Tab-separated table of C-alpha atoms in Angstrom:
chain	number	residue	atom	x	y	z
A	226	MET	CA	132.681	166.737	99.460
A	227	LEU	CA	130.487	166.825	102.576
A	228	ASP	CA	127.343	169.163	102.875
A	229	VAL	CA	128.623	172.251	104.606
A	230	SER	CA	125.570	172.319	106.710
A	231	ILE	CA	126.998	169.430	108.651
A	232	LEU	CA	129.962	171.683	109.598
A	233	ARG	CA	127.543	174.223	110.765
A	234	GLN	CA	124.954	172.292	112.334
A	235	ASN	CA	126.801	169.117	113.709
A	236	PRO	CA	130.763	169.506	113.451
A	237	ARG	CA	130.855	166.727	116.116
A	238	LEU	CA	129.747	164.239	113.256
A	239	ILE	CA	132.969	165.265	111.113
A	240	GLU	CA	135.166	165.134	114.304
A	241	ASP	CA	133.979	161.612	115.072
A	242	THR	CA	134.465	160.555	111.343
A	243	LEU	CA	138.130	161.853	111.355
A	244	LYS	CA	138.810	159.990	114.809
A	245	LYS	CA	137.263	156.883	113.274
A	246	ARG	CA	139.614	157.154	110.419
A	247	GLY	CA	142.758	158.118	112.523
A	248	ASN	CA	142.889	161.557	110.462
A	249	THR	CA	144.820	164.021	112.608
A	250	SER	CA	145.738	166.379	109.595
A	251	ILE	CA	142.232	168.402	109.567
A	252	ASP	CA	141.788	171.498	111.542
A	253	LEU	CA	138.194	171.343	112.220
A	254	ASN	CA	138.166	174.609	114.371
A	255	LYS	CA	139.830	176.525	111.398
A	256	LEU	CA	137.213	175.428	109.068
A	257	ILE	CA	134.414	176.399	111.221
A	258	GLU	CA	136.108	179.824	111.854
A	259	LEU	CA	136.548	180.478	108.180
A	260	ASP	CA	132.688	179.472	107.281
A	261	GLU	CA	131.869	182.157	109.860
A	262	GLN	CA	134.120	184.746	108.428
A	263	ILE	CA	132.733	183.793	105.087
A	264	ARG	CA	129.020	184.103	106.086
A	265	LYS	CA	129.841	187.388	107.885
A	266	ILE	CA	131.637	188.920	104.898
A	267	LYS	CA	128.759	187.996	102.794
A	268	SER	CA	126.110	189.486	105.069
A	269	GLU	CA	127.985	192.665	105.032
A	270	ILE	CA	128.425	192.631	101.242
A	271	ASP	CA	124.493	192.131	101.037
A	272	SER	CA	123.933	195.037	103.538
A	273	LEU	CA	126.168	197.495	101.609
A	274	LEU	CA	124.569	196.461	98.329
A	275	HIS	CA	121.257	197.303	99.693
A	276	THR	CA	122.272	200.571	100.977
A	277	ARG	CA	123.862	201.407	97.715
A	278	LYS	CA	120.743	200.634	95.908
A	279	VAL	CA	118.625	202.930	98.303
A	280	ILE	CA	121.396	205.738	97.731
A	281	SER	CA	121.363	205.489	94.030
A	282	LYS	CA	117.430	205.455	93.911
A	283	GLU	CA	117.602	208.850	96.016
A	284	ILE	CA	120.368	210.231	93.627
A	285	GLY	CA	118.021	209.668	90.739
A	286	SER	CA	115.162	211.516	92.554
A	287	ILE	CA	117.315	214.398	93.360
A	288	LYS	CA	118.862	214.623	89.766
A	289	ALA	CA	115.205	214.515	88.332
A	290	LYS	CA	114.714	217.662	90.396
A	291	LYS	CA	117.702	219.330	89.291
A	292	GLY	CA	119.259	219.024	92.716
A	293	ASP	CA	122.577	218.665	93.991
A	294	SER	CA	123.614	214.917	94.602
A	295	LYS	CA	127.378	215.216	94.581
A	296	GLU	CA	127.695	214.137	98.236
A	297	LEU	CA	125.657	211.029	97.753
A	298	GLU	CA	127.460	209.978	94.740
A	299	ALA	CA	130.754	210.290	96.712
A	300	LYS	CA	129.023	207.915	99.455
A	301	VAL	CA	128.146	205.369	96.570
A	302	LYS	CA	131.573	205.578	95.274
A	303	SER	CA	133.069	204.957	98.823
A	304	ILE	CA	130.350	202.057	99.364
A	305	SER	CA	131.416	200.533	96.015
A	306	LEU	CA	135.083	200.456	97.053
A	307	GLU	CA	134.252	198.898	100.289
A	308	ILE	CA	132.349	196.135	98.613
A	309	GLU	CA	135.233	195.827	96.055
A	310	ASN	CA	137.472	195.244	99.267
A	311	LEU	CA	135.164	192.908	100.924
A	312	GLU	CA	134.638	190.630	97.671
A	313	GLU	CA	138.477	190.448	97.298
A	314	SER	CA	138.557	189.318	100.971
A	315	LEU	CA	135.512	187.069	100.315
A	316	SER	CA	137.438	185.332	97.431
A	317	LYS	CA	140.286	184.680	99.398
A	318	LYS	CA	138.576	183.067	102.363
A	319	ASN	CA	136.534	180.993	99.993
A	320	GLU	CA	139.702	179.711	98.359
A	321	GLN	CA	141.186	179.143	101.737
A	322	PHE	CA	138.107	177.322	102.866
A	323	LEU	CA	137.811	175.089	99.726
A	324	SER	CA	141.415	173.989	99.825
A	325	MET	CA	140.871	172.561	103.307
A	326	TRP	CA	137.109	171.287	102.824
A	327	LEU	CA	138.165	169.391	99.879
A	328	LEU	CA	140.696	167.344	102.130
A	329	VAL	CA	137.817	166.403	104.617
A	330	PRO	CA	136.928	162.588	103.894
A	331	ASN	CA	133.572	161.069	103.477
A	332	LEU	CA	131.474	160.128	106.638
A	333	VAL	CA	131.899	156.564	107.957
A	334	ASP	CA	128.774	154.548	107.871
A	335	ASP	CA	127.639	153.286	111.283
A	336	SER	CA	127.811	149.895	110.145
A	337	VAL	CA	131.578	149.875	109.267
A	338	ALA	CA	133.628	148.236	111.922
A	339	LEU	CA	136.193	150.355	114.038
A	340	GLY	CA	139.687	149.681	113.525
A	341	LYS	CA	143.242	151.178	112.730
A	342	ASP	CA	144.350	149.444	109.627
A	343	GLU	CA	143.801	146.405	107.315
A	344	SER	CA	144.575	144.032	110.208
A	345	GLU	CA	141.256	144.901	111.777
A	346	ASN	CA	139.198	144.458	108.676
A	347	VAL	CA	136.212	141.954	109.033
A	348	GLU	CA	135.845	138.786	107.059
A	349	ILE	CA	132.353	138.591	105.743
A	350	ARG	CA	132.497	135.270	103.798
A	351	ARG	CA	134.618	132.975	102.093
A	352	VAL	CA	133.761	131.393	98.522
A	353	GLY	CA	135.361	128.286	97.262
A	354	GLU	CA	137.980	126.056	98.915
A	355	PRO	CA	141.775	126.557	97.916
A	356	LYS	CA	142.909	123.604	96.034
A	357	LEU	CA	145.361	121.234	97.868
A	358	PHE	CA	148.123	120.791	95.398
A	359	GLU	CA	150.118	117.320	95.135
A	360	PHE	CA	153.516	119.100	94.094
A	361	GLU	CA	155.290	122.402	94.828
A	362	VAL	CA	153.312	125.153	93.570
A	363	LYS	CA	155.175	128.301	91.650
A	364	ALA	CA	154.313	131.875	91.989
A	365	HIS	CA	152.417	133.501	88.810
A	366	ASP	CA	155.701	134.928	87.587
A	367	GLU	CA	157.550	131.917	87.573
A	368	ILE	CA	155.023	130.053	85.604
A	369	ALA	CA	154.880	132.912	83.341
A	370	LYS	CA	158.516	132.837	82.672
A	371	ASP	CA	158.570	128.887	81.994
A	372	LEU	CA	155.501	129.612	79.617
A	373	ASP	CA	157.017	132.724	77.730
A	374	ILE	CA	153.937	134.772	78.165
A	375	LEU	CA	155.050	137.898	80.342
A	376	ASP	CA	158.249	139.793	79.805
A	377	PHE	CA	159.417	142.006	82.530
A	378	ASP	CA	162.982	142.507	81.521
A	379	ARG	CA	162.119	144.182	77.846
A	380	ALA	CA	159.575	146.143	79.493
A	381	ALA	CA	162.080	147.524	82.095
A	382	LYS	CA	164.443	148.450	79.323
A	383	VAL	CA	161.592	150.404	77.638
A	384	SER	CA	159.515	151.899	80.534
A	385	GLY	CA	161.507	151.083	83.794
A	386	SER	CA	160.333	149.000	86.850
A	387	ARG	CA	156.691	147.869	87.365
A	388	PHE	CA	155.772	147.524	83.700
A	389	VAL	CA	155.217	144.467	81.852
A	390	TYR	CA	154.741	143.098	78.251
A	391	TYR	CA	151.891	140.467	77.702
A	392	LYS	CA	152.956	138.267	74.877
A	393	ASN	CA	151.865	135.093	72.948
A	394	GLN	CA	149.351	133.304	75.083
A	395	GLY	CA	149.681	135.882	77.791
A	396	ALA	CA	148.371	138.616	75.644
A	397	LYS	CA	145.630	136.248	74.270
A	398	LEU	CA	144.483	135.165	77.782
A	399	GLU	CA	144.386	138.960	78.994
A	400	ARG	CA	142.250	139.906	76.224
A	401	ALA	CA	139.926	136.810	76.868
A	402	LEU	CA	139.500	137.803	80.558
A	403	ILE	CA	138.537	141.387	79.427
A	404	ASN	CA	136.112	140.235	77.099
A	405	PHE	CA	134.450	137.914	79.383
A	406	MET	CA	134.328	140.304	82.126
A	407	LEU	CA	132.679	143.001	80.141
A	408	ASP	CA	130.004	140.431	78.584
A	409	LEU	CA	129.127	139.209	82.106
A	410	HIS	CA	128.476	142.698	83.344
A	411	THR	CA	126.766	143.864	80.136
A	412	LYS	CA	124.440	140.883	80.490
A	413	ASN	CA	123.586	141.832	83.995
A	414	GLY	CA	122.307	145.342	83.088
A	415	TYR	CA	125.510	147.452	82.875
A	416	SER	CA	126.235	149.654	79.999
A	417	GLU	CA	129.509	149.484	78.414
A	418	ILE	CA	131.599	152.766	77.657
A	419	ILE	CA	134.942	153.289	76.484
A	420	VAL	CA	136.404	155.969	78.465
A	421	PRO	CA	139.268	158.617	77.904
A	422	TYR	CA	142.600	157.711	79.542
A	423	ILE	CA	143.634	161.619	79.921
A	424	VAL	CA	141.252	163.584	82.107
A	425	ASN	CA	141.421	167.321	83.574
A	426	GLU	CA	142.049	168.498	87.148
A	427	ASP	CA	138.292	169.181	87.818
A	428	SER	CA	137.468	165.577	87.235
A	429	MET	CA	139.916	164.239	89.384
A	430	ILE	CA	138.662	166.564	92.229
A	431	GLY	CA	135.158	165.349	91.211
A	432	THR	CA	135.727	161.715	92.347
A	433	GLY	CA	137.995	162.587	95.088
A	434	GLN	CA	141.375	161.738	93.837
A	435	PHE	CA	142.480	165.371	93.987
A	436	PRO	CA	143.724	167.140	95.816
A	437	LYS	CA	144.551	164.426	98.409
A	438	PHE	CA	146.292	162.089	96.037
A	439	LYS	CA	147.657	164.625	93.412
A	440	GLU	CA	151.362	163.587	93.817
A	441	GLU	CA	150.411	160.071	92.890
A	442	ALA	CA	148.993	160.748	89.529
A	443	TYR	CA	150.812	161.100	86.178
A	444	ASN	CA	150.716	164.690	84.849
A	445	VAL	CA	150.532	165.260	81.283
A	446	GLU	CA	150.890	168.835	80.595
A	447	GLY	CA	148.293	169.762	83.276
A	448	GLN	CA	146.050	166.867	82.574
A	449	PHE	CA	146.212	163.645	84.135
A	450	LEU	CA	146.379	159.728	83.164
A	451	ILE	CA	143.258	157.741	84.967
A	452	PRO	CA	144.166	155.829	88.152
A	453	THR	CA	140.974	153.892	87.372
A	454	ALA	CA	137.880	154.134	84.937
A	455	GLU	CA	135.884	155.407	87.924
A	456	VAL	CA	137.099	158.748	87.283
A	457	PRO	CA	135.930	159.311	83.646
A	458	LEU	CA	132.795	157.177	84.405
A	459	VAL	CA	131.478	159.170	87.319
A	460	ASN	CA	132.434	162.510	85.545
A	461	PHE	CA	130.247	161.345	82.521
A	462	HIS	CA	127.689	163.206	84.144
A	463	LYS	CA	129.638	166.158	85.609
A	464	ASP	CA	127.539	169.277	85.848
A	465	GLU	CA	124.362	167.503	84.932
A	466	LEU	CA	120.890	167.248	85.849
A	467	LEU	CA	119.509	163.696	85.613
A	468	SER	CA	115.895	162.707	85.426
A	469	GLU	CA	115.106	160.456	88.130
A	470	SER	CA	113.452	157.880	86.015
A	471	LEU	CA	116.996	156.946	84.684
A	472	LEU	CA	118.092	155.653	88.121
A	473	PRO	CA	119.860	153.518	88.751
A	474	ILE	CA	122.355	154.081	86.192
A	475	LYS	CA	124.911	151.559	85.726
A	476	TYR	CA	128.108	151.422	83.612
A	477	VAL	CA	130.983	149.326	83.000
A	478	ALA	CA	134.139	150.121	81.421
A	479	TYR	CA	137.566	148.412	80.701
A	480	SER	CA	140.645	150.708	80.783
A	481	ALA	CA	144.113	150.647	81.342
A	482	CYS	CA	145.150	152.379	84.678
A	483	PHE	CA	148.153	154.472	85.672
A	484	ARG	CA	149.403	154.871	89.147
A	485	LYS	CA	152.717	156.028	90.448
A	486	GLU	CA	152.591	153.717	93.522
A	487	ALA	CA	154.790	156.175	95.547
A	488	GLY	CA	153.982	154.648	98.738
A	489	SER	CA	154.667	151.027	97.703
A	490	TYR	CA	158.385	150.838	97.397
A	491	GLY	CA	159.425	147.393	98.454
A	492	LYS	CA	155.914	145.872	98.046
A	493	ASP	CA	155.168	143.099	95.580
A	494	VAL	CA	158.414	143.791	93.533
A	495	ARG	CA	157.912	140.415	91.664
A	496	GLY	CA	155.134	139.771	89.028
A	497	ILE	CA	152.263	141.739	88.067
A	498	ILE	CA	150.584	142.287	91.622
A	499	ARG	CA	151.459	145.995	91.405
A	500	GLN	CA	152.216	147.636	88.321
A	501	HIS	CA	152.508	151.477	87.190
A	502	GLN	CA	150.015	150.322	84.232
A	503	PHE	CA	147.427	147.666	84.660
A	504	ASN	CA	144.286	146.579	83.063
A	505	LYS	CA	140.878	146.807	85.200
A	506	VAL	CA	137.209	146.576	84.327
A	507	GLU	CA	135.314	148.929	86.475
A	508	LEU	CA	131.752	149.157	87.727
A	509	VAL	CA	129.832	152.439	88.410
A	510	GLN	CA	126.423	153.038	89.547
A	511	PHE	CA	124.228	156.263	90.239
A	512	THR	CA	121.163	155.606	92.597
A	513	ARG	CA	118.585	157.266	94.843
A	514	PRO	CA	119.948	157.913	98.173
A	515	GLN	CA	117.580	155.409	99.881
A	516	ASP	CA	118.910	152.697	97.485
A	517	SER	CA	122.519	152.916	97.738
A	518	PHE	CA	123.294	150.438	100.483
A	519	ASP	CA	121.184	147.815	98.642
A	520	ALA	CA	123.060	149.011	95.604
A	521	LEU	CA	126.441	148.256	97.200
A	522	GLU	CA	125.437	144.628	98.195
A	523	SER	CA	124.187	144.118	94.502
A	524	LEU	CA	127.461	145.596	93.041
A	525	THR	CA	129.747	143.503	95.212
A	526	ASN	CA	127.829	140.513	94.370
A	527	GLN	CA	128.275	141.403	90.514
A	528	ALA	CA	132.099	141.579	91.024
A	529	GLU	CA	132.087	138.421	92.866
A	530	LEU	CA	130.321	136.688	89.900
A	531	VAL	CA	133.417	137.055	87.911
A	532	LEU	CA	135.472	135.064	90.507
A	533	LYS	CA	132.600	132.476	90.968
A	534	GLU	CA	132.194	131.809	87.297
A	535	LEU	CA	135.974	131.204	87.063
A	536	GLY	CA	136.217	129.047	89.983
A	537	LEU	CA	138.658	131.122	91.927
A	538	PRO	CA	138.595	131.042	95.678
A	539	TYR	CA	138.108	134.271	97.411
A	540	ARG	CA	136.558	136.132	100.458
A	541	VAL	CA	134.756	139.259	101.093
A	542	VAL	CA	136.105	141.634	103.595
A	543	MET	CA	134.505	144.776	104.881
A	544	LEU	CA	136.968	147.698	105.351
A	545	CYS	CA	137.411	148.841	108.975
A	546	SER	CA	137.166	152.716	109.619
A	547	GLY	CA	140.995	153.034	109.507
A	548	ASP	CA	141.450	151.419	106.147
A	549	LEU	CA	138.509	153.049	104.543
A	550	GLY	CA	139.325	155.025	101.213
A	551	PHE	CA	139.015	158.949	101.311
A	552	ALA	CA	135.689	159.015	99.457
A	553	SER	CA	134.197	156.015	100.811
A	554	ALA	CA	131.533	155.612	103.446
A	555	LYS	CA	131.676	151.605	103.298
A	556	THR	CA	133.756	149.267	101.241
A	557	TYR	CA	133.932	145.674	100.683
A	558	ASP	CA	137.218	144.091	99.305
A	559	LEU	CA	137.105	140.727	97.339
A	560	GLU	CA	140.524	138.936	97.905
A	561	VAL	CA	141.400	136.116	95.694
A	562	TRP	CA	143.529	132.996	96.840
A	563	PHE	CA	147.189	133.035	95.753
A	564	PRO	CA	148.465	129.527	96.637
A	565	SER	CA	152.134	130.549	96.272
A	566	GLN	CA	151.759	133.198	99.007
A	567	ASN	CA	149.346	131.194	100.918
A	568	ARG	CA	146.938	134.112	101.317
A	569	TYR	CA	144.267	136.026	99.845
A	570	ARG	CA	145.115	139.149	97.792
A	571	GLU	CA	142.863	142.167	96.894
A	572	ILE	CA	141.436	141.984	93.142
A	573	SER	CA	138.449	144.232	93.712
A	574	SER	CA	137.145	147.141	96.074
A	575	CYS	CA	133.397	147.950	96.130
A	576	SER	CA	132.343	151.235	97.667
A	577	ASN	CA	129.522	153.451	98.335
A	578	THR	CA	130.444	157.132	98.289
A	579	LEU	CA	126.952	158.535	99.128
A	580	ASP	CA	126.781	162.057	97.730
A	581	PHE	CA	130.338	162.720	98.386
A	582	GLN	CA	131.440	162.438	94.507
A	583	ALA	CA	128.280	163.871	93.264
A	584	ARG	CA	128.494	167.052	95.150
A	585	ARG	CA	132.279	167.560	94.077
A	586	ALA	CA	131.430	166.739	90.456
A	587	LYS	CA	127.874	168.927	90.629
A	588	ILE	CA	125.851	165.797	89.610
A	589	LYS	CA	122.162	166.442	90.615
A	590	VAL	CA	118.837	164.540	90.030
A	591	LYS	CA	115.607	166.264	89.036
A	592	GLY	CA	113.129	164.442	91.680
A	593	SER	CA	109.231	164.806	92.191
A	594	LYS	CA	109.901	166.929	95.472
A	595	GLY	CA	112.933	168.723	94.136
A	596	ASN	CA	116.509	168.300	93.079
A	597	TYR	CA	118.996	166.182	94.714
A	598	TYR	CA	122.604	164.850	94.706
A	599	PRO	CA	122.343	161.081	93.651
A	600	HIS	CA	124.550	158.535	95.523
A	601	THR	CA	127.565	156.952	93.468
A	602	LEU	CA	128.947	153.570	93.877
A	603	ASN	CA	132.007	152.107	92.263
A	604	GLY	CA	133.835	148.731	92.246
A	605	SER	CA	136.396	146.755	90.240
A	606	GLY	CA	134.780	144.100	88.213
A	607	VAL	CA	137.771	143.050	88.529
A	608	ALA	CA	141.493	143.923	88.345
A	609	VAL	CA	142.543	142.042	85.202
A	610	GLY	CA	146.146	141.723	85.871
A	611	ARG	CA	145.560	140.040	89.187
A	612	CYS	CA	142.885	137.885	87.910
A	613	PHE	CA	145.332	136.659	85.292
A	614	ALA	CA	148.096	135.852	88.029
A	615	ALA	CA	145.343	134.178	90.138
A	616	ILE	CA	144.278	132.030	87.152
A	617	LEU	CA	148.150	130.967	86.630
A	618	GLU	CA	148.574	129.818	90.229
A	619	ASN	CA	145.052	128.228	90.969
A	620	PHE	CA	145.043	126.183	87.762
A	621	GLN	CA	148.679	125.284	87.221
A	622	THR	CA	149.450	121.620	86.553
A	623	LYS	CA	152.092	119.354	87.642
A	624	ASP	CA	153.683	119.214	84.078
A	625	GLY	CA	153.928	123.213	84.104
A	626	ASN	CA	150.854	123.966	82.127
A	627	VAL	CA	147.974	125.910	82.992
A	628	LYS	CA	144.163	124.808	82.649
A	629	ILE	CA	141.767	127.384	81.254
A	630	PRO	CA	138.854	128.019	83.506
A	631	GLU	CA	135.647	126.383	81.693
A	632	LYS	CA	133.780	129.602	81.346
A	633	LEU	CA	136.868	131.189	79.691
A	634	VAL	CA	137.679	128.419	77.149
A	635	SER	CA	135.443	129.960	74.430
A	636	TYR	CA	136.897	133.123	74.981
A	637	TYR	CA	140.415	131.953	74.968
A	638	GLY	CA	139.964	129.562	72.182
A	639	GLY	CA	141.726	126.532	74.130
A	640	GLU	CA	141.813	124.599	77.205
A	641	PHE	CA	145.404	125.044	78.330
A	642	LEU	CA	148.368	127.572	78.423
A	643	VAL	CA	151.213	125.107	77.353
């Protein structure tokens, strides 16, 4: 969440951010009004506490002299009741304020292009040339069916739509990709963590998934299946005071991810591009505030390394203000080439959330000049299923086989899917 001092000292900054994002659901004036009411009630409580303390001291003096203090005692009782009523009112106002404040998105960095939606995202660079095929290319789900490596029909019987069984060479390739990605990132300074797949509501609030996206999460008796390993990785340091000497902290985790995809009806109904359960390797960093934008470039380059090593053509896109994620101040998407669709598709999203998540998760750093909130960054390194699909399409051969990328051969244990 944002520093509340911004609301008090520079509400125009929040107003500008909401306009840039196209967000019309936040009542900023109501937030300002509630904050003023809260501060007024706190001031009244403090004043009454002081008065009660003075009177109580006076009562003590009177009693020591065997005097009559009944009138003052009645006054103390009346003040205590008033304080109790004010505290009840304060609690309700705080709850109302927080429920609204948690829905305010992060500030948009000045370097982010203004735009309404993904059509106005800005391409930064392209890496690798899409291959020109001398035969009619197949989509990844067709290739998978021919090779008998994915089973959608049985998954539908067992779990419903948007689920899949990986089998035979497909299961082997998925495992090879996960191990390849983890090794690549750990060799470059990321510490590997195996995370829980179920988290509590506070953790989802900490990373910004809740309350805004609560209806999109799978609820398991009041706890929630993770939509990304970002949630348990960032909350690994929830409620902690970290030593500045530890920064930057870099974590990598493979996990299954679970999303209802409620708003995606009719989108990507074929194949494994959009599933309710999918595998992903996630990168997370904790940095000093002054280092976070350099860290975003570094994290993005690290995610790109997966695609470079595998020889997959891709591009880097900076998201415009209207397409920016709720918790992010700046985001780069990596989009990999899908020849069957003749376009690039998202395979990674790399974001700088500034201190937005650290404030929500109550993560602080002990610095030489006092405690402060670190900046957190996250990025896919990368979505495994989409990488799997991109390999099938970009490395398909005329005879119906799939060539394994050179850097993946030792992990897979062969040169072709046949």
